[in-house]
PDB file of C-alpha atoms in Angstrom:
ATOM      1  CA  UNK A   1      12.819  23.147  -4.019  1.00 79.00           C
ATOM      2  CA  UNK A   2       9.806  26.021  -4.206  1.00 94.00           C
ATOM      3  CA  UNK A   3       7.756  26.262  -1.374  1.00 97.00           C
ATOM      4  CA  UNK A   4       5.651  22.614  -0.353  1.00 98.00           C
ATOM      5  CA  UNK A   5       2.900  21.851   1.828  1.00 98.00           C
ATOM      6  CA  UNK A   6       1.780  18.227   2.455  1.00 98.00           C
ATOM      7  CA  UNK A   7      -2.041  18.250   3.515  1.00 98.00           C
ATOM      8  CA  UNK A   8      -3.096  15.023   4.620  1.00 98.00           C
ATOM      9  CA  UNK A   9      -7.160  13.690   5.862  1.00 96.00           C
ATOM     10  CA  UNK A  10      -6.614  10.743   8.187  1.00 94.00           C
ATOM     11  CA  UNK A  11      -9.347   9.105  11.120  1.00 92.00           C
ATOM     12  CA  UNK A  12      -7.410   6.719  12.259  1.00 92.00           C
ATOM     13  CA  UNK A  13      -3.765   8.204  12.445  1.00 93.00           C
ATOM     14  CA  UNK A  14      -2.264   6.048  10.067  1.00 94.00           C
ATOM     15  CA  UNK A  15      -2.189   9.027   6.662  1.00 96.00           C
ATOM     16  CA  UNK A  16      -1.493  11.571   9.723  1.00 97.00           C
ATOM     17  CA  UNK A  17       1.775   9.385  10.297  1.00 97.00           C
ATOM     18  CA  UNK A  18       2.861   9.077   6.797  1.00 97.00           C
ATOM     19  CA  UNK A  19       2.576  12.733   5.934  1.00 98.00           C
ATOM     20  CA  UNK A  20       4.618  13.156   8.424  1.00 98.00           C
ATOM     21  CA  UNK A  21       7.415  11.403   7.058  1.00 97.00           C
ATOM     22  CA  UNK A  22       6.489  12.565   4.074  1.00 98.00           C
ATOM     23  CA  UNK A  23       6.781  15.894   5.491  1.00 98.00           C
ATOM     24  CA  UNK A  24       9.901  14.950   7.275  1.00 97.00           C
ATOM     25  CA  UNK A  25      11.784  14.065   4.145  1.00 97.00           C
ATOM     26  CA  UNK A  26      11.231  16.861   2.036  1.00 97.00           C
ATOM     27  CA  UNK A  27      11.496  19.579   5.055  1.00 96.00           C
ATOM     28  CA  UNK A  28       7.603  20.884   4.431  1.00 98.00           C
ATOM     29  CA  UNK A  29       4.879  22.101   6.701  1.00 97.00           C
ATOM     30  CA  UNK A  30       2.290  19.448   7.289  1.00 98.00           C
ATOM     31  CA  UNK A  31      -1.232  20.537   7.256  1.00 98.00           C
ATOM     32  CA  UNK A  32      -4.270  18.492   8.783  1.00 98.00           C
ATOM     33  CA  UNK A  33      -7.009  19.258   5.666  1.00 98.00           C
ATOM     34  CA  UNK A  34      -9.498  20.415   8.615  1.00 97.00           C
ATOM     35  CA  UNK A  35      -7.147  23.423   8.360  1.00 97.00           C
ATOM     36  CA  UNK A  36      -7.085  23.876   4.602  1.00 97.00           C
ATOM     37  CA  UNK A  37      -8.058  27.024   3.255  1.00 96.00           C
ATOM     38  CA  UNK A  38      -7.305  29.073  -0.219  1.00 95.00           C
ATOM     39  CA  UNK A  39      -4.091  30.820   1.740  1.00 97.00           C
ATOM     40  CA  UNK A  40      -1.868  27.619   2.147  1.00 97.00           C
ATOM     41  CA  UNK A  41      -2.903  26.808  -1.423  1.00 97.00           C
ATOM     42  CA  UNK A  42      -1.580  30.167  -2.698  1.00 96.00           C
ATOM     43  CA  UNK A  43       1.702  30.511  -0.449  1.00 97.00           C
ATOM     44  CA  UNK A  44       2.620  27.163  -1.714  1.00 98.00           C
ATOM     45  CA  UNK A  45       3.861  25.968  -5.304  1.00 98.00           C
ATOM     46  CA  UNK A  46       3.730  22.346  -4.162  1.00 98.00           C
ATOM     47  CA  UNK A  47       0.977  20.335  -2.730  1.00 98.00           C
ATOM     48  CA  UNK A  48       1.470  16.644  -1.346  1.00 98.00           C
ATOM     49  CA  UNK A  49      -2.062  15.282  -1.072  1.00 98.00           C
ATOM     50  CA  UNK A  50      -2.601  12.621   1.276  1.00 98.00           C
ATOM     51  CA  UNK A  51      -6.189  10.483   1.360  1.00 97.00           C
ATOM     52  CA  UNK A  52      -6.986   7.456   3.795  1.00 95.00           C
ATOM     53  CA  UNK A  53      -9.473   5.196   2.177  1.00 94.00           C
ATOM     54  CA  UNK A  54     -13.151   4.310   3.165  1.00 92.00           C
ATOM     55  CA  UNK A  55     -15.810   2.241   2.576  1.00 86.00           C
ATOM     56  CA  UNK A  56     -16.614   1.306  -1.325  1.00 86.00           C
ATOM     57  CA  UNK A  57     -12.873   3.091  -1.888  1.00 90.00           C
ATOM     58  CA  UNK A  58     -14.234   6.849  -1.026  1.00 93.00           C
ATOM     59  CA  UNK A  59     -12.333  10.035   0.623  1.00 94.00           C
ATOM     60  CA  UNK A  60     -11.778  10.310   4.027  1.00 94.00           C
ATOM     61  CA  UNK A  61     -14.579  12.166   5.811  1.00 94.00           C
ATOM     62  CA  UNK A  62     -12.426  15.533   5.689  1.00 95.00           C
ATOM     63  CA  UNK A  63     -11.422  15.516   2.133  1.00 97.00           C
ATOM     64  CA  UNK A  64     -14.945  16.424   1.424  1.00 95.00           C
ATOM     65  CA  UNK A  65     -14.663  19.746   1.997  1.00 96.00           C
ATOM     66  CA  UNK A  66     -10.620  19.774   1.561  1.00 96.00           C
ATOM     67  CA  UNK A  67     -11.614  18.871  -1.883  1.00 96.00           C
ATOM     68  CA  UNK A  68     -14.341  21.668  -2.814  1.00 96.00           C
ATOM     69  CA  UNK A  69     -11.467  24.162  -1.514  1.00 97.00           C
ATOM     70  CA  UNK A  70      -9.114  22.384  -4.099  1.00 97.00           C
ATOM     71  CA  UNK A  71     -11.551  22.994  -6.903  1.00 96.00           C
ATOM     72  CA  UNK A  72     -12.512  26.407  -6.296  1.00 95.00           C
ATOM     73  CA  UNK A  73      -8.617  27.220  -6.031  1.00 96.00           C
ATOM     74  CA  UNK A  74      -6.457  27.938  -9.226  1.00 96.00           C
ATOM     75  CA  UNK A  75      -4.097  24.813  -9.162  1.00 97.00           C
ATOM     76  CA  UNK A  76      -2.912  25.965 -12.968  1.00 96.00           C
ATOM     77  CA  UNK A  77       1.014  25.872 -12.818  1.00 95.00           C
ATOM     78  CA  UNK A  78       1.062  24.202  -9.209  1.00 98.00           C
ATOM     79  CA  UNK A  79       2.624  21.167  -9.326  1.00 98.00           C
ATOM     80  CA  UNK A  80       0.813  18.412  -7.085  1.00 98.00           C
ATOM     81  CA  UNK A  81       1.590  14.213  -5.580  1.00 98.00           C
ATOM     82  CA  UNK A  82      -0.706  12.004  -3.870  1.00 98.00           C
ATOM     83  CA  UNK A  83      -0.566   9.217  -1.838  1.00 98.00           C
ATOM     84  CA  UNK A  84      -3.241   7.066  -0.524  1.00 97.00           C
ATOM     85  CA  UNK A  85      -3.680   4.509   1.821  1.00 96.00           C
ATOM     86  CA  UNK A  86      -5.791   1.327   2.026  1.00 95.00           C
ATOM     87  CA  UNK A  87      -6.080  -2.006   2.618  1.00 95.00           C
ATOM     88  CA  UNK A  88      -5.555  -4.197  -0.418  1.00 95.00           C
ATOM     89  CA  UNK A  89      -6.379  -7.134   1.731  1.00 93.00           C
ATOM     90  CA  UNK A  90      -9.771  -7.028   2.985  1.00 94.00           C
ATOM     91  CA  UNK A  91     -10.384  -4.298   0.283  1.00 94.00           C
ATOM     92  CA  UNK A  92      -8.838  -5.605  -2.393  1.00 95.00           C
ATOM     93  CA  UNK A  93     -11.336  -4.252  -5.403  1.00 95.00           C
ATOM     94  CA  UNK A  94     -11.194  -0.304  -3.866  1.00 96.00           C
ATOM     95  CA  UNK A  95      -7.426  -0.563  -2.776  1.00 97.00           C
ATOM     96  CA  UNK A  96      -6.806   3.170  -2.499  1.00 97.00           C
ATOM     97  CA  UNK A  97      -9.976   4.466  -4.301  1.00 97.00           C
ATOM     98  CA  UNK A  98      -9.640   7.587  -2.710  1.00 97.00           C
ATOM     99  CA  UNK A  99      -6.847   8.649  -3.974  1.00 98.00           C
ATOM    100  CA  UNK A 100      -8.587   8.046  -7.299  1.00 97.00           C
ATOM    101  CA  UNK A 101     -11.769  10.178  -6.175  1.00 96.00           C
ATOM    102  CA  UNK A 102      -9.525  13.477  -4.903  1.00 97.00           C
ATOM    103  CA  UNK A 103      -7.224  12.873  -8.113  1.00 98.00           C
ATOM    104  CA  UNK A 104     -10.942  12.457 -10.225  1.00 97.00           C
ATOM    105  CA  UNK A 105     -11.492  15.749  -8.362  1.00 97.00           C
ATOM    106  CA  UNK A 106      -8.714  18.164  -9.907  1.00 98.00           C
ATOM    107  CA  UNK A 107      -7.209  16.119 -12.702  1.00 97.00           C
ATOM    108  CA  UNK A 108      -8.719  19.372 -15.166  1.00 96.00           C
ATOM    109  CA  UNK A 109      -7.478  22.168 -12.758  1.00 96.00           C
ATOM    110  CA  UNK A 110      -4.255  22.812 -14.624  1.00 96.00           C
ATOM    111  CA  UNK A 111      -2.152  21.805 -12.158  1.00 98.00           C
ATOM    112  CA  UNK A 112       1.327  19.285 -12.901  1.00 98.00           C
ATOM    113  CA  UNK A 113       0.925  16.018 -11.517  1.00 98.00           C
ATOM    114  CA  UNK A 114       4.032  14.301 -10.638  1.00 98.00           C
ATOM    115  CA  UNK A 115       4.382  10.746  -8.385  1.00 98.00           C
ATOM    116  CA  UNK A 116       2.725   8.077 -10.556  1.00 98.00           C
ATOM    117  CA  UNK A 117       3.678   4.292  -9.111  1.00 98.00           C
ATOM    118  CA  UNK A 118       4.369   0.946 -10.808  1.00 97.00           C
ATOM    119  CA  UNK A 119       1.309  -1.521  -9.553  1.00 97.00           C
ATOM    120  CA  UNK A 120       4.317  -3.786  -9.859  1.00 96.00           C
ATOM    121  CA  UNK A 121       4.657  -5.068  -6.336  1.00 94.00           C
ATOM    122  CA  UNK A 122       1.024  -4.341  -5.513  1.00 96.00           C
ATOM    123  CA  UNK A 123      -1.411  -6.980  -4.756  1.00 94.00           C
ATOM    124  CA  UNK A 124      -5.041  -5.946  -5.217  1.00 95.00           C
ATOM    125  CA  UNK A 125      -8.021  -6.685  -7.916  1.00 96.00           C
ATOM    126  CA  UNK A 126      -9.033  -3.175  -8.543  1.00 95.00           C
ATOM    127  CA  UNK A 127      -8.399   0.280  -7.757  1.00 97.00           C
ATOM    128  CA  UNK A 128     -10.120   3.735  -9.293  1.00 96.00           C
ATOM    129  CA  UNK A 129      -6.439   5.373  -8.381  1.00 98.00           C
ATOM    130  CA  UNK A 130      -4.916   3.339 -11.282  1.00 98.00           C
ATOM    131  CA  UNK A 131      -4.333   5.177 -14.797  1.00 97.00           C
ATOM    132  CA  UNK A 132      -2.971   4.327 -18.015  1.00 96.00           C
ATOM    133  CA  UNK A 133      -1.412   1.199 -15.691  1.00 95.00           C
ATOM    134  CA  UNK A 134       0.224   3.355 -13.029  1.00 98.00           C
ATOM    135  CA  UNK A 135      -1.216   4.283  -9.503  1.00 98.00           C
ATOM    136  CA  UNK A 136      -1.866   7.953  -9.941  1.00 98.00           C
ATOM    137  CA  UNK A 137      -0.031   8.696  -6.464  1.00 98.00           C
ATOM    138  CA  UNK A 138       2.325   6.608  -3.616  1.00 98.00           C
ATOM    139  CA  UNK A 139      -0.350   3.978  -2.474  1.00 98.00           C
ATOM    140  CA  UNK A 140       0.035   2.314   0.656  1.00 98.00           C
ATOM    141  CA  UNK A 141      -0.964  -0.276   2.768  1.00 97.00           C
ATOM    142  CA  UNK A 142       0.268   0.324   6.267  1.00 93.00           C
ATOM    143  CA  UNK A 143      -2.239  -2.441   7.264  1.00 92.00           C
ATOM    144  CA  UNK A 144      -0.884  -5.800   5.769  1.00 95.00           C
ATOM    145  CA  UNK A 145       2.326  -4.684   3.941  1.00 95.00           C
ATOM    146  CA  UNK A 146       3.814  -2.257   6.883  1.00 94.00           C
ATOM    147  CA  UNK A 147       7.347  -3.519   6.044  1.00 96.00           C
ATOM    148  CA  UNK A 148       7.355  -2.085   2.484  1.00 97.00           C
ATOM    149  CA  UNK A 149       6.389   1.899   4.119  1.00 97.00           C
ATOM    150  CA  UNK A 150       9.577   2.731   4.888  1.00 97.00           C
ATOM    151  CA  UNK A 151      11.023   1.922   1.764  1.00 97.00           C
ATOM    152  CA  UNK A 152       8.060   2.532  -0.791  1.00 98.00           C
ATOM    153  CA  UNK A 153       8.167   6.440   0.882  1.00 98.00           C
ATOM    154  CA  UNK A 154      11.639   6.953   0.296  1.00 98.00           C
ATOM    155  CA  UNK A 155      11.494   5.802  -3.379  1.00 98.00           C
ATOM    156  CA  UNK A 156       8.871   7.790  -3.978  1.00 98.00           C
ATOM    157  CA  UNK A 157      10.283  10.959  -2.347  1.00 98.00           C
ATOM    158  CA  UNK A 158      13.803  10.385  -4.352  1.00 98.00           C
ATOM    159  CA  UNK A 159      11.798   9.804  -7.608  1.00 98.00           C
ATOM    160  CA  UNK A 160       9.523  13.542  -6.735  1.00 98.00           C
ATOM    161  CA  UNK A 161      12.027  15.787  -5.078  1.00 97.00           C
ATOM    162  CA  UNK A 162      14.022  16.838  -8.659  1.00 97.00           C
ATOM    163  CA  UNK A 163       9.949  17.920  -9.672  1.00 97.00           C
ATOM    164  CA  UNK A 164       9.552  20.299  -6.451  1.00 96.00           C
TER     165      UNK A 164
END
């Protein structure tokens, strides 16, 4: 596996814990996205992005400027995930919407992404993170559907880990 880094934006602690796991599972440095800056990005050929979502489905507050480092980074050849977290209850037409906004952000930078999910499973109405049928990352919801974590992580770590 080259060298991976999974940077996570989280207010509450919930993305914090999952990249964690995340982290946990495939041995890699976690990085709060406070501490981003165009070093990690270079020393690492991997990048697990993690976004909590907020209000009308946007970033996490910290993603903001996680996400203008991102674009003014070359990402061409890197090879990137994401996984977002929402609530698909209470927020059921911006279930994970920002995962769609930081994957909106560098879908053009070059860069491999790997990771896409079935919305088989999934209960929600809408969701910007959805492409071509598929979320675009892991999306959880930690909030109603806390029993499926454990499981949906280590699916989607199996089904990444031959791509890192």
């Amino acid at each position: 596996m080259n060298k991976t880094v999974v940077i996570y934006g989280s207010s509450t602690g919930t993305c914090e814990a999952i990249a964690e796991k995340i982290g946990s599972k495939l041995g890699a440095e976690v990085v709060n996205v406070q501490d981003l800056n165009a070093d990690i990005i270079a020393d690492n050929q991997n990048l697990i992005l993690g976004t909590s979502t907020w209000g009308a489905g946007e970033l996490q507050d910290d993603w903001y400027d996680g996400l203008s480092t991102l674009k003014t980074a070359d990402l061409s050849g890197k090879t990137i995930a994401l996984f977002g977290c929402g609530d698909a209850e209470s927020y059921s037409d911006t279930f994970v919407g920002g995962m769609g906004e930081l994957f909106d952000g560098i879908k053009d930078s070059g860069a491999n992404f790997i990771g896409a999910v079935s919305t088989d499973g999934y209960t929600f109405d809408d969701s910007t993170a959805v492409v071509d049928g598929k979320f675009v990352g892991l999306a959880l919801d930690d909030i109603n559907e806390d029993d499926k974590t454990d499981e949906r992580i280590d699916a989607w770590v199996e089904a990444i880990m031959p791509s890192l």
